[in-house]
Short mmCIF file of C-alpha atoms and ligand atoms in Angstrom, two decimals:
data_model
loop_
_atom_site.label_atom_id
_atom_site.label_comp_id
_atom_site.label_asym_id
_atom_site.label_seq_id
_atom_site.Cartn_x
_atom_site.Cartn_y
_atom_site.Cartn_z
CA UNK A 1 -15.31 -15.54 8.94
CA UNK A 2 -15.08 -19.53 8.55
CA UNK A 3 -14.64 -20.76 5.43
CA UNK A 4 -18.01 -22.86 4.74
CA UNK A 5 -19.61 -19.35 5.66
CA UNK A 6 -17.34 -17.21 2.66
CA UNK A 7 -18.10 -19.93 0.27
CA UNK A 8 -21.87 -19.69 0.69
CA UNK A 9 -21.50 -15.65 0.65
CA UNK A 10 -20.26 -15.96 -2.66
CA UNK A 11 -23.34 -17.36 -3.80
CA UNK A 12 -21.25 -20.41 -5.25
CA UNK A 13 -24.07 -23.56 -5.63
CA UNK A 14 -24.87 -26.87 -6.39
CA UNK A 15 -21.88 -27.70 -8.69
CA UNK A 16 -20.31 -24.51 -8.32
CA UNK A 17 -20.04 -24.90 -4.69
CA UNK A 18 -18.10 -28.03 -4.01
CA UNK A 19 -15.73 -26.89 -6.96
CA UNK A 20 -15.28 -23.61 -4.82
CA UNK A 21 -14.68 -25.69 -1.60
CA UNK A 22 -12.35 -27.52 -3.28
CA UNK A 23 -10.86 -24.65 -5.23
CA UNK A 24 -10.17 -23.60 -1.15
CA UNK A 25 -8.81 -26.63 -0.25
CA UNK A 26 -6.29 -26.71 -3.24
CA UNK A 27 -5.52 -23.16 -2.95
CA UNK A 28 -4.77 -23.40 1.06
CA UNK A 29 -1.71 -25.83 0.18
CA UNK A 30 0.26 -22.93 -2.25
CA UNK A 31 0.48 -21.13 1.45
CA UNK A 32 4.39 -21.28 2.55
CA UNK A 33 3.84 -22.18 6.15
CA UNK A 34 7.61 -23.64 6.40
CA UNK A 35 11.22 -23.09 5.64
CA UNK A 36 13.38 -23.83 3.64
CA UNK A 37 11.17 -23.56 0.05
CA UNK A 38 11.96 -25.67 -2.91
CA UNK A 39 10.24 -24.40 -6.01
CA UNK A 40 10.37 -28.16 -7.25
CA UNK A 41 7.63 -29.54 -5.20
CA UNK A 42 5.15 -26.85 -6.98
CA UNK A 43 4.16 -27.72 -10.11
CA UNK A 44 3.79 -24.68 -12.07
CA UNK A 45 1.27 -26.59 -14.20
CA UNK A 46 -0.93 -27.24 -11.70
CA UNK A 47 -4.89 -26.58 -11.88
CA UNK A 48 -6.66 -27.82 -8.31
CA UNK A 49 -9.55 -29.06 -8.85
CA UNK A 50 -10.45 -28.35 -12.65
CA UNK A 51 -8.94 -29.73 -15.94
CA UNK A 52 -9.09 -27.63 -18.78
CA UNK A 53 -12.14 -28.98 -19.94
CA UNK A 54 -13.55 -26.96 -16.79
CA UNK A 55 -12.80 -23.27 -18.00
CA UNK A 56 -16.25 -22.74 -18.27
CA UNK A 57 -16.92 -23.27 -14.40
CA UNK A 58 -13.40 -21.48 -13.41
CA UNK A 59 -14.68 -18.47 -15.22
CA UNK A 60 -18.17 -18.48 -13.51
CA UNK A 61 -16.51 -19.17 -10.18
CA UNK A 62 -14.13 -15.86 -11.54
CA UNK A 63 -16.68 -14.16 -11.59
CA UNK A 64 -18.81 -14.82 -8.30
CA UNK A 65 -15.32 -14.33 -6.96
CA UNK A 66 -14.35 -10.87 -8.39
CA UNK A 67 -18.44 -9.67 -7.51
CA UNK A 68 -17.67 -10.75 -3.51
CA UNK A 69 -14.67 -8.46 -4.08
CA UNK A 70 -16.67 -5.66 -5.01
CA UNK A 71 -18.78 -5.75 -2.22
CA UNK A 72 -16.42 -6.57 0.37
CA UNK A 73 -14.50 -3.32 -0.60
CA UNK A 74 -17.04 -1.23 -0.40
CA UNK A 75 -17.23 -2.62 3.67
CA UNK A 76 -13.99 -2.17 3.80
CA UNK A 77 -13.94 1.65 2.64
CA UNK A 78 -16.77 2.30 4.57
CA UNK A 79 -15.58 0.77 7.70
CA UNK A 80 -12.03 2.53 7.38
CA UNK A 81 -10.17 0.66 9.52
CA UNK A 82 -8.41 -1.79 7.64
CA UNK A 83 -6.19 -1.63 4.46
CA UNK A 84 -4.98 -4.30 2.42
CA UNK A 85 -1.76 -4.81 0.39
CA UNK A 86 -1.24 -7.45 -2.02
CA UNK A 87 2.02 -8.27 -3.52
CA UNK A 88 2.64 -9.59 -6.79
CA UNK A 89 6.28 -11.11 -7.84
CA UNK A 90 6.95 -13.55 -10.55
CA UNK A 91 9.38 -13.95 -13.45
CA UNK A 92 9.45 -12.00 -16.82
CA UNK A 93 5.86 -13.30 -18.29
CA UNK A 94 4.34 -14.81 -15.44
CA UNK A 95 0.72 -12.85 -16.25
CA UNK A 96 1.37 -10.45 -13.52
CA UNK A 97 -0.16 -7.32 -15.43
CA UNK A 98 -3.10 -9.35 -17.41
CA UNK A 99 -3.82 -11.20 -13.53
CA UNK A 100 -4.53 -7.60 -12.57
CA UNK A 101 -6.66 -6.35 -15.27
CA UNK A 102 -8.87 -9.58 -14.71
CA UNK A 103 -8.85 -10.12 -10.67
CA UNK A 104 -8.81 -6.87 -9.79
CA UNK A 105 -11.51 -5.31 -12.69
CA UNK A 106 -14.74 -5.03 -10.68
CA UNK A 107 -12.74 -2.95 -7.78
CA UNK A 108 -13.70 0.90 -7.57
CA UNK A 109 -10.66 2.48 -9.00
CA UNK A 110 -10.82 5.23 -5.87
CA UNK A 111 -9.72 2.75 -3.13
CA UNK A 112 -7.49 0.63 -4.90
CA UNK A 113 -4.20 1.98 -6.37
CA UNK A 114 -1.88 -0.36 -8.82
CA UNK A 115 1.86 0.31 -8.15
CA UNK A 116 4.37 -0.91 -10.77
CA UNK A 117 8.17 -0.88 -9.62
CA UNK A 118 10.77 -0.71 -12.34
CA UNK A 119 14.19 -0.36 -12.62
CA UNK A 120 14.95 2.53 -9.35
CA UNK A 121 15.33 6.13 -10.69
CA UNK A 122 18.21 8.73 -9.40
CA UNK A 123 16.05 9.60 -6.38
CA UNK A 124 15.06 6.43 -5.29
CA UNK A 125 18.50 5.32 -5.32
CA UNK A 126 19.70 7.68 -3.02
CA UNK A 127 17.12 6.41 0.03
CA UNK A 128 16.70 2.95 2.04
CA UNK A 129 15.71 0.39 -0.10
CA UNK A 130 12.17 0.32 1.64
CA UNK A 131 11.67 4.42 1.12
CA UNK A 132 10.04 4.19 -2.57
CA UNK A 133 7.23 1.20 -1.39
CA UNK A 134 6.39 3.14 1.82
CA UNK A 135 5.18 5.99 -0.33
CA UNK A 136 2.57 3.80 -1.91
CA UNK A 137 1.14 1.39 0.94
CA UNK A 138 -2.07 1.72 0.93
CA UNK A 139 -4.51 4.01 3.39
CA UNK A 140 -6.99 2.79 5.61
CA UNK A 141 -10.61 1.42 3.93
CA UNK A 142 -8.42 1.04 0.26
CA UNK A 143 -6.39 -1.94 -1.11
CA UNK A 144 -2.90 -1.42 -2.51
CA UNK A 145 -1.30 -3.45 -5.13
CA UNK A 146 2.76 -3.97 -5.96
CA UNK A 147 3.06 -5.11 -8.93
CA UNK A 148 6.86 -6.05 -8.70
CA UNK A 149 7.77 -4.48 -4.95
CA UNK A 150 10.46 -3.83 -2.54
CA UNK A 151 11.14 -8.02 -3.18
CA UNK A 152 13.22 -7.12 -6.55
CA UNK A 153 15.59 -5.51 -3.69
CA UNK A 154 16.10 -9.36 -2.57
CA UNK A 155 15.98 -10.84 -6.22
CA UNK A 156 17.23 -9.06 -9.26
CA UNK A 157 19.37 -7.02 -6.52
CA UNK A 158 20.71 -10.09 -6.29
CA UNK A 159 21.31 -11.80 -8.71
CA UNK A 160 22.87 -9.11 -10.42
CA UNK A 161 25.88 -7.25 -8.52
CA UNK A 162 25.90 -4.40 -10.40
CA UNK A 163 22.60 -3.46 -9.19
CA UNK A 164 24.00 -3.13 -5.68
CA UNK A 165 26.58 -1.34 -6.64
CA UNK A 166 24.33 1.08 -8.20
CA UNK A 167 22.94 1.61 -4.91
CA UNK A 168 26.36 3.07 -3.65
CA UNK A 169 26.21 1.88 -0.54
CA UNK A 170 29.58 1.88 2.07
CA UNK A 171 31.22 -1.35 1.66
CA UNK A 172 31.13 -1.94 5.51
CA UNK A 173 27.26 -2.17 4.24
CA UNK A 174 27.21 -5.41 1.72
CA UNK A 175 29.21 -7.60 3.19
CA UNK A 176 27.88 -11.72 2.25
CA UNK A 177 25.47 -11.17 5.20
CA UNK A 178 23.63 -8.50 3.35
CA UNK A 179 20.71 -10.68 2.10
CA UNK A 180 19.65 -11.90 5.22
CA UNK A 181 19.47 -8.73 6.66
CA UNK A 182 17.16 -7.34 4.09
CA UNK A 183 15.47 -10.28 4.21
CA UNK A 184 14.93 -9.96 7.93
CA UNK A 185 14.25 -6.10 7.67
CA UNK A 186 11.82 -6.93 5.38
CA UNK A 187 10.31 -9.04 7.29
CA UNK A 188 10.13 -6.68 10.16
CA UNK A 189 8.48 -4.08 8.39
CA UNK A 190 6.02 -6.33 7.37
CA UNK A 191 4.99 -7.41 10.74
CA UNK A 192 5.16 -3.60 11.87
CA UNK A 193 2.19 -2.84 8.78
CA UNK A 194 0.67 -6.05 10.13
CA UNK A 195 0.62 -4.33 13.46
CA UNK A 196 -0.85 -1.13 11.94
CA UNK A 197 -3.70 -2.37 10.08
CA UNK A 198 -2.34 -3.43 6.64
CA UNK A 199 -3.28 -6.73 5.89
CA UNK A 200 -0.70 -7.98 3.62
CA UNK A 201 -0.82 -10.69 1.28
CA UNK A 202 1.96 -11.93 -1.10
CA UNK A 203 1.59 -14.16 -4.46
CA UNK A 204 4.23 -15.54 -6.51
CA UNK A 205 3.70 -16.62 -9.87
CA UNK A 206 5.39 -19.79 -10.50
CA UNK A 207 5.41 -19.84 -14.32
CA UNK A 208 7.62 -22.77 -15.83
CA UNK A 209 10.81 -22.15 -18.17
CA UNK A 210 9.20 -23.94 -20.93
CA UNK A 211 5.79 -21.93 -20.69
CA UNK A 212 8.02 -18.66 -20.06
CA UNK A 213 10.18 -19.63 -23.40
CA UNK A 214 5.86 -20.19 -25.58
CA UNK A 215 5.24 -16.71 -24.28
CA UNK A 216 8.42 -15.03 -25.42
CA UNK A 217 7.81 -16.67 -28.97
CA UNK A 218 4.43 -15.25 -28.86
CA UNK A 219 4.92 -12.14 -28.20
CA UNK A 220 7.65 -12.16 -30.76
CA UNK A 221 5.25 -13.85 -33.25
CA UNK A 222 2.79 -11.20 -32.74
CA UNK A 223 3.52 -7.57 -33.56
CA UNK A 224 0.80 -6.14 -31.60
CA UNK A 225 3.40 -7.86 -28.78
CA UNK A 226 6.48 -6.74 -29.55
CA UNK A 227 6.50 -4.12 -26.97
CA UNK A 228 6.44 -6.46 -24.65
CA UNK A 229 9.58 -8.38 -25.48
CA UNK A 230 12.95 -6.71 -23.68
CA UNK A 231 16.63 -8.07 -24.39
CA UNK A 232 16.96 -8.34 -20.96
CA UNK A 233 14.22 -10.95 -21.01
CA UNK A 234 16.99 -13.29 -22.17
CA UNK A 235 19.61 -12.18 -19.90
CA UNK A 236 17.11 -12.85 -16.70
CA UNK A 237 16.23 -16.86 -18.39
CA UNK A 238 20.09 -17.10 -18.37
CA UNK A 239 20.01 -16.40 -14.88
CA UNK A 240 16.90 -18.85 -14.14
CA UNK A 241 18.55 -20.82 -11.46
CA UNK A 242 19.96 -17.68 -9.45
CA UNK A 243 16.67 -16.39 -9.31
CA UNK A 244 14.84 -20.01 -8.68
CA UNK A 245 17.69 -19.60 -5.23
CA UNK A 246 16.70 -15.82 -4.24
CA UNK A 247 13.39 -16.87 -4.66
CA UNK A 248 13.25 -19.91 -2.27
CA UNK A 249 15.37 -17.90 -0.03
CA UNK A 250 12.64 -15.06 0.36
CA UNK A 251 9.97 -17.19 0.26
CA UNK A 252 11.25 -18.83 2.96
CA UNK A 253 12.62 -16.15 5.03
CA UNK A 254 9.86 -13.66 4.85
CA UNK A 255 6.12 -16.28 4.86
CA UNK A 256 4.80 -14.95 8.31
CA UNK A 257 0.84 -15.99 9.34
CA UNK A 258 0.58 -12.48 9.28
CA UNK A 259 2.28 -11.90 5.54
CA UNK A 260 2.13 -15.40 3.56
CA UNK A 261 3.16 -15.88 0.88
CA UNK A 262 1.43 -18.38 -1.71
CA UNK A 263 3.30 -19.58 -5.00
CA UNK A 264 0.08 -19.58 -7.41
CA UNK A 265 0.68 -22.53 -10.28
CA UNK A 266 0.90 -19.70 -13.25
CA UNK A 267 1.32 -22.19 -16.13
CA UNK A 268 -2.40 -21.85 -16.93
CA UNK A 269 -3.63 -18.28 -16.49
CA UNK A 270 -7.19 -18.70 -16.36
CA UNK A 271 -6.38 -21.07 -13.31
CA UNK A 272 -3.47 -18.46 -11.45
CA UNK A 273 -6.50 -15.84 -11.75
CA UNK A 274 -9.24 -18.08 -10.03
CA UNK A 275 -6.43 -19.11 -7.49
CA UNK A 276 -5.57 -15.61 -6.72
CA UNK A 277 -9.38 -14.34 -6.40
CA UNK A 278 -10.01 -17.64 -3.98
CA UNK A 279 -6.60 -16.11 -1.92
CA UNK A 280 -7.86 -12.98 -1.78
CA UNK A 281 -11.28 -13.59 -0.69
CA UNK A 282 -9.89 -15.58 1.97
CA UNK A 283 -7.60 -12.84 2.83
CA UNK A 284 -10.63 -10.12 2.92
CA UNK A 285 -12.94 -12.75 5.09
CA UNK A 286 -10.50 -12.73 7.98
CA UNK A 287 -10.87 -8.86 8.91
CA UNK A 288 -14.55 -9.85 9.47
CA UNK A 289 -15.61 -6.35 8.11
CA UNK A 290 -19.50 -4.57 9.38
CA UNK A 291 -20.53 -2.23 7.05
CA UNK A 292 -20.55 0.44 9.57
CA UNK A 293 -23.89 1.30 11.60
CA UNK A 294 -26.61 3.85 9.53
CA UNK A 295 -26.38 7.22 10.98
CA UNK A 296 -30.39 7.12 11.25
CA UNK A 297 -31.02 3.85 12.43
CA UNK A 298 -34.33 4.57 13.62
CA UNK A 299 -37.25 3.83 10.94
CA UNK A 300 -39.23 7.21 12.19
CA UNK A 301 -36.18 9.31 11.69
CA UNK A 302 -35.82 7.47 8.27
CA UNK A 303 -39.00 8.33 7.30
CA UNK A 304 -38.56 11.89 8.30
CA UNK A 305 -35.40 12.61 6.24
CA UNK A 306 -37.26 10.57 3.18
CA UNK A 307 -40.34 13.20 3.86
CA UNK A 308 -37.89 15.89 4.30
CA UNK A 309 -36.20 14.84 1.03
CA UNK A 310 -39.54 14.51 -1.16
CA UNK A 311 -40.96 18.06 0.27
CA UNK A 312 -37.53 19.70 -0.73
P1 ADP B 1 7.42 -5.96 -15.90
O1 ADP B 1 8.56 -6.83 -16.33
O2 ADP B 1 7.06 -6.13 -14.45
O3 ADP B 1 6.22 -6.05 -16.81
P2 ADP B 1 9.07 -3.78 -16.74
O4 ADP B 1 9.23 -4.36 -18.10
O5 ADP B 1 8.92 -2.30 -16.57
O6 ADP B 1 7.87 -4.44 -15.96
O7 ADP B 1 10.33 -4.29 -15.91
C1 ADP B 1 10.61 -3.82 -14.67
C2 ADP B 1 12.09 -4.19 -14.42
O8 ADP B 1 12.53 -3.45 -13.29
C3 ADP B 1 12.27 -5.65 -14.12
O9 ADP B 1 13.31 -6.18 -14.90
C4 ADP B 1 12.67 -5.65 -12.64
O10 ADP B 1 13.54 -6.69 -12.30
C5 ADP B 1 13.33 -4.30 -12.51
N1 ADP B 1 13.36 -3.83 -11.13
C6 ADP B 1 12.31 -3.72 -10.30
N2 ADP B 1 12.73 -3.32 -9.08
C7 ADP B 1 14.05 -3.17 -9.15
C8 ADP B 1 15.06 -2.77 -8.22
N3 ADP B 1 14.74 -2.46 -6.96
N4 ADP B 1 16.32 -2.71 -8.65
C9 ADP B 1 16.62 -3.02 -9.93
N5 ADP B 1 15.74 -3.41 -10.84
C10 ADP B 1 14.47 -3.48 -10.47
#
């Protein structure tokens, strides 16, 4: 679908419109369409178009954004042809889980499916390293999301050796090249769900180390937040630059026209959740979907099943 035509389709006017075009425009240059990656060039503060006096109009835009969604998957459950997974990475309080709760709201909870990967249990340990995400792509008509994915195999894997070792894996297996490989299976099996329907599209939350360090406090300020707040939180900010190096590696490695990644500015959340709605629509718009044709197309045959309806 071209662009000009999603925008109006959201229903985005006047004022609203050119901030949505623009909102496009701005969003279209977080697309990795080159290696190598350098997380310095994106500024993790970042807001397009808007300043924060704008939050009003990124909210409304939110929302005509999150109400295309809703419609759209309803085409694409009824059509059935297509699925769609969307990845979510990003550091320790990037807004991964609240981005969910306020992107993905309006979606009927019986075609879309919210996977979270943790730390691998005893089972999932003893299979490939791509056996525990295969059980949870998503099925034709439905949209999948990974929140944290088979990524963390190319990241905290990583950056932290004992993880690997964990994995018990013959040492003929992890020799130094073992990071390209996985990057380049990884990338294989994406093109292969590319090839099978799955429309795959991959954020990263770029959150800063001084907006990452505000959120800790916080949630150490608050009670309510405690929860939230894990030792190993520290340990991973210790580890900041070996992760800011896995991450440019896979970002590089594994952005494909037919999997791209974005890295989504994720400083400001109410702007990382407009950005990500705007990527997603986008994403959706390609597959072009028809709601499928009626089963009584003809307006006598309508009338007889609404006649046959009323007399029953
Ligand atoms: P989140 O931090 O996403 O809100 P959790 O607090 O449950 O969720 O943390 C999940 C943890 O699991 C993260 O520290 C992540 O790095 C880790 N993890 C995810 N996948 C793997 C993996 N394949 N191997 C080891 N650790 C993993």
């Amino acid at each position: 679908m071209a662009r000009d035509s999603v925008l109006a389709d959201l229903g985005a006017k006047g004022a609203d419109g050119g901030a949505a075009h623009e909102l496009t425009e701005a969003v279209r240059r977080y697309r990795i369409d080159r290696a190598p990656v350098c997380l310095a060039d994106h500024d993790p503060a970042d807001t397009g178009p808007f300043t924060t006096r704008d939050r009003g109009l990124a909210r409304a835009l939110l929302r005509a954004h999150t109400a295309w969604l809703t419609d759209r998957q309803r085409a694409l459950a009824a059509q059935g042809q297509w699925a769609v997974l969307v990845v979510l990475q990003g550091r320790d309080a990037a807004g991964k889980d609240s981005l969910i709760r306020h992107v993905m709201s309006g979606l009927n909870p019986q075609s879309c499916d919210v996977t979270s990967f943790g730390v691998p249990n005893e089972e999932e340990l003893r299979h490939d390293f791509l056996w525990r995400c295969q059980r949870h792509l998503p099925a034709q008509g439905t949209v999948g999301v990974f929140n944290r994915s088979h990524y963390e195999e190319v990241l905290v894997v990583r950056v932290r050796p004992d993880l690997l070792r964990a994995q018990r894996l013959h040492p003929s297996l992890v020799g130094p090249g073992v990071w390209d490989q996985r990057l380049r299976d990884i990338a294989a099996f994406e093109d292969y769900l590319s090839r099978n329907g799955t429309a795959i599209v991959k954020i990263f939350l770029n959150v800063s180390k001084e907006e990452q360090k505000e959120r800790f406090l916080g949630r150490l300020r608050n009670p309510a937040k405690h929860f939230k707040f894990s030792p190993s939180d520290i340990r991973d900010r210790e580890h900041w630059d070996a992760y800011t190096e896995a991450y440019e590696a896979a970002l590089g490695a594994t952005s494909t026209p037919e999997a791209p990644w974005y890295v989504v500015p994720a400083d400001r959340k109410w702007f990382a959740r407009l950005a990500v709605a705007s990527i997603l629509v986008h994403t959706i718009a390609e597959l072009d979907l028809e709601h499928p044709a009626p089963l009584l197309a003809d307006p006598e045959e309508l009338q007889a099943a609404r006649a046959a309806l009323e007399d029953a």
